[in-house]
Amino acid sequence: MASNVYRNGTGSHKGAMRPLAASNSSNVKSSSFKSRIPPSSNHSPGSAPLRRSNSAGGSDGVPGRVRVAVRLRPRNAEESVADADFADCVELQPELKRLKLRKNNWDSETYEFDEVLTEFASQKRVYEVVAKPVVESVLDGYNGTVMAYGQTGTGKTFTLGRLGEEDTSARGIMVRSMEEILANVSPETDSVSVSYLQDLLDPANDNISIVEDPKTGDVSLPGATHVEIRDERDFMELLRTGEAHRIAANTKLNTESSRSHAILMVHVKRSVLGAEDVIPSETDKSSHFAKPPKPLVRKSKLVLVDLAGSERIHKSGSEGHMLEEAKSINLSLSALGKCINALAENSAHVPVRDSKLTRLLRDSFGGTARTSLIVTIGPSPRHRGETTSTILFGQRAMKVENMLRIKEEFDYKSLSRKLEIQLDKLIAENERQQKVFDDEVERINLEALNRVSEVERNFAGALEKERLKCQMEYMESVKKLEEKMIENQQKHGCDGFMKDKCNGEGTGSSIVEDVAEVKKLLEKEIHMRKEAQEEVNKLKSQLGQCPDSGEGGGSEILKLQKALADEVRQKKKLEEEMIILRSQMLQLTFEADQMRRCLGRNGSANAYGGLDSPMSQVRDSLNGHKTPVAALFEQVGLQKILALLESEDANVRIHAVKVVANLAAEEANQERIVEAGGLTSLLVLLRSYEDENIRRVVAGAIANLAMNETNQELIMIQGGINLLSVTASCAEDPQTLRMVAGAIANLCGNDKLQTKLRSEGGIKALLGMARCGQPDVLSQVARGIANFAKCESRASTNGIKSGRSVLIDDGALPWIVQNANNDSSPIRRHIELALCHLAQHEVNAKDMISGGALWELVRISRDCSREDIRSLARRTLNLSRIFRAEMRRLRIE
Ligand code: ADP
Ligand code: MG
């Protein structure tokens, strides 16, 4: 070591101010000594931090020279005695920050330090001058070192390590530093931990290894115990334990404390926010996806080093029994000295790796830490050599330049913690929003369903109302029509409605109006149905558009299916009503036609006669007016009308029967009606209904169908005569009786059915109906008897039949005779013909003579207004032997 380099030459105070200048004048100037210290290092307590770095671990730093203070220990008791006659080896000029080292009584050398602390300097002042700037830097995120160097017994431990438990003014740098750090960190965001090493150099304690971070160069001691410090008590406890341990170790080894280094490392971790980061406000919703604040953590370290006594360097090897220990102390201390030399000389190689101590202090000298060195000296001239070497060590250390760098890095842990919290918040928010969304969808679905069902309800209600109105109106018009017809009938006292003499065009035109009205109603109904269908389609498409809501879809479909089924039912009902209305229309058309026909004839009712069926006039009336009826018939369809015969609605039923009856009046329709099962339906109705109205119209329909020969046989096969007989026996209404009689009369005209008809009581039923006396009924009875008599006569002539007429057997003769001269010409005519047919067979002659029929025959042959019948009667009388004999007996010519 070129210690002489630092010697300040000789003698005079002048120019001896700075020993360093001689060797390093280009770099160091005495006048700029202070200015070379980074500005912040002069800051008063609590001043602004040295530097702010926005980039963690940034490579740029600020120069920060190692600061060196010298402290003189007061004379101790021993020195006061032993050195009583000598002056101190040093003289201090604290105001000039100078120290004079006496070589002898006449020669001295002067050294300048950053601080010169006299034997009167208080512990507080020492702390503030030496340690406080370093502690402040540590709190700002820089590494810091305070190290004491000096001969054993000069007060290194006094300066650094005193606890001051009895006297707080005696507290050393360690306690004061810790107090300051604890006062400035916040327990929520920051943490402080401490490790205390004092046996670092104990060869027996080699387990404490030193690890360097290859990136940052940071040194750590994984083997050392880190004690978390929350308050001063924790720290004092630790120091006490350390001290006790140190004392024990020293006692055991029979050494002094000076034989080991004591190192206290304080790790400070502080959380800070990146300068460009802004804390998002609670209300700022847009910040959900904004970059989270960049959390930074500053991990700085304060290293307080109480070195072993510096005299060991020179005394090593001289005391054999402590050789090993001395060697290691020597090794580390001399390694430290070499490093400081190399750094002071800006040497390319710094032998940091030569000892644990230098490795540990790598950052403190020539590194990034703010470093203060306090060199302690004693006043005794006996130790001038040690004091000199201590001062020179301090002088060299003053030349070591560090690059202070903030120890800042991303706080990944806290960043991930914050992100996790933010993520959780977002998840919760998302869940909340999803719930709101789901609720909204459900609400819309429900609303849509409600609306649909409301529309459906309204629609159904309106439809029902309209239907009832139409029905009422229709019933009303039918009633009016019927009333008018009855009125007309009564007014003219005509022979049934076919003989109505309608008075003028009033009635006719009112019927036409009614028909028009019903037509209008029908059109309205059709229009409404169309609208309803459109509405249904619209609703269906609306329902189709309704968003499918997951599991709700199934029930939605069910609801739709139900609604659809309702619609189908509704539609069917509507169709039924349409058919009814149409059939009613048909019925009215018939009746109107009849009316018109009556008006056209106006009093020529007598034109009907002969063997015309009761409905034949309807057929006639339709000539030239078939188009509307046929059109309606085509529109409605026979099957649908027949289906209505079985409707549960009595009104519908009766109208359907009327329509069928009217259709049956047309020969062209008869076969179709029977083919479609209409006859069977009508017979069923006749059998199952007590209702007179239905029976009347049914009988009329059957009567019309019975005009056709094939149908007549079908009626017989299906037991029709029996049913008609039953109806005939219990009916009261002349109209019913007229229709039943008409039907039987038609059957009587069928040659093939004679026997069956008679055996099943047809003749008796026919005669039984004569009890009512109504001319229309009597006319049909007479027609039936005439028809039967004609067929019977034909059968007898053809030899199919023999014996007396069944008409006589069944007791018809008295009634025939009795009505042979009836006022009503149709009755009279039928009976005249019947008498002629009976008279043609000799087997009947005797009965006829005894029953008084001969007289009637004679009268017919003389007085009948119809020529053909008159001559037939005459011919018949002439051909009969028995009649001629009787006439001769009675002298009738
Ligand atoms: P070192 O640690 O350097 O070996 P110590 O700190 O143990 O020295 O000091 C040796 C003795 O000197 C102790 O008794 C201590 O109390 C005393 N002493 C040291 N410095 C001072 C001082 N500035 N004022 C008063 N006494 C001191
Ligand atoms: Mg000590």
Short mmCIF file of C-alpha atoms and ligand atoms in Angstrom, two decimals, residues 71-76 118-121 123 126 148-160 162 246 256-258 306-309 311 376-377, ligand 1:
data_model
loop_
_atom_site.label_atom_id
_atom_site.label_comp_id
_atom_site.label_asym_id
_atom_site.label_seq_id
_atom_site.Cartn_x
_atom_site.Cartn_y
_atom_site.Cartn_z
CA ARG A 71 -14.05 11.31 15.72
CA LEU A 72 -11.68 11.73 18.58
CA ARG A 73 -12.25 9.82 21.79
CA PRO A 74 -11.61 11.74 24.99
CA ARG A 75 -8.78 10.57 27.11
CA ASN A 76 -9.73 7.70 29.33
CA THR A 118 -14.06 16.48 18.71
CA GLU A 119 -14.01 14.60 21.97
CA PHE A 120 -16.95 16.79 23.00
CA ALA A 121 -19.19 15.88 20.08
CA GLN A 123 -23.91 11.21 20.00
CA VAL A 126 -22.45 12.46 15.34
CA ALA A 148 -16.73 2.70 11.67
CA TYR A 149 -13.06 2.11 11.26
CA GLY A 150 -10.38 2.52 13.85
CA GLN A 151 -8.09 1.02 16.39
CA THR A 152 -9.58 -1.07 19.17
CA GLY A 153 -10.77 1.07 22.05
CA THR A 154 -11.21 4.27 20.00
CA GLY A 155 -14.99 4.21 20.26
CA LYS A 156 -16.35 2.41 17.14
CA THR A 157 -18.86 0.45 19.17
CA PHE A 158 -19.50 3.49 21.32
CA THR A 159 -20.37 5.45 18.20
CA LEU A 160 -22.43 2.80 16.41
CA ARG A 162 -24.61 1.90 22.18
CA ARG A 246 -21.35 -11.25 21.06
CA GLU A 256 -12.22 -8.95 22.79
CA SER A 257 -15.03 -7.57 20.74
CA SER A 258 -12.41 -5.99 18.52
CA ASP A 306 -18.61 -2.00 13.28
CA LEU A 307 -15.26 -3.27 12.04
CA ALA A 308 -12.71 -5.17 14.04
CA GLY A 309 -9.86 -3.11 15.32
CA GLU A 311 -4.46 -2.48 14.57
CA THR A 376 -12.28 6.83 15.28
CA ILE A 377 -9.04 7.79 16.84
P1 ADP B 1 -13.81 0.15 20.15
O1 ADP B 1 -15.18 -0.34 19.86
O2 ADP B 1 -13.32 1.04 19.11
O3 ADP B 1 -12.95 -0.90 20.51
P2 ADP B 1 -15.15 1.19 22.42
O4 ADP B 1 -16.33 1.82 21.79
O5 ADP B 1 -15.35 -0.10 23.04
O6 ADP B 1 -13.96 1.10 21.41
O7 ADP B 1 -14.59 2.28 23.44
C1 ADP B 1 -13.65 1.95 24.33
C2 ADP B 1 -13.94 2.75 25.57
O8 ADP B 1 -13.87 4.13 25.36
C3 ADP B 1 -15.28 2.48 26.12
O9 ADP B 1 -15.24 2.37 27.47
C4 ADP B 1 -16.04 3.71 25.75
O10 ADP B 1 -17.07 3.99 26.68
C5 ADP B 1 -15.04 4.78 25.73
N1 ADP B 1 -15.32 5.79 24.76
C6 ADP B 1 -15.15 5.65 23.45
N2 ADP B 1 -15.47 6.79 22.80
C7 ADP B 1 -15.89 7.66 23.73
C8 ADP B 1 -16.34 8.99 23.66
N3 ADP B 1 -16.43 9.68 22.57
N4 ADP B 1 -16.67 9.59 24.85
C9 ADP B 1 -16.56 8.92 26.02
N5 ADP B 1 -16.09 7.68 26.13
C10 ADP B 1 -15.76 7.02 24.97
#
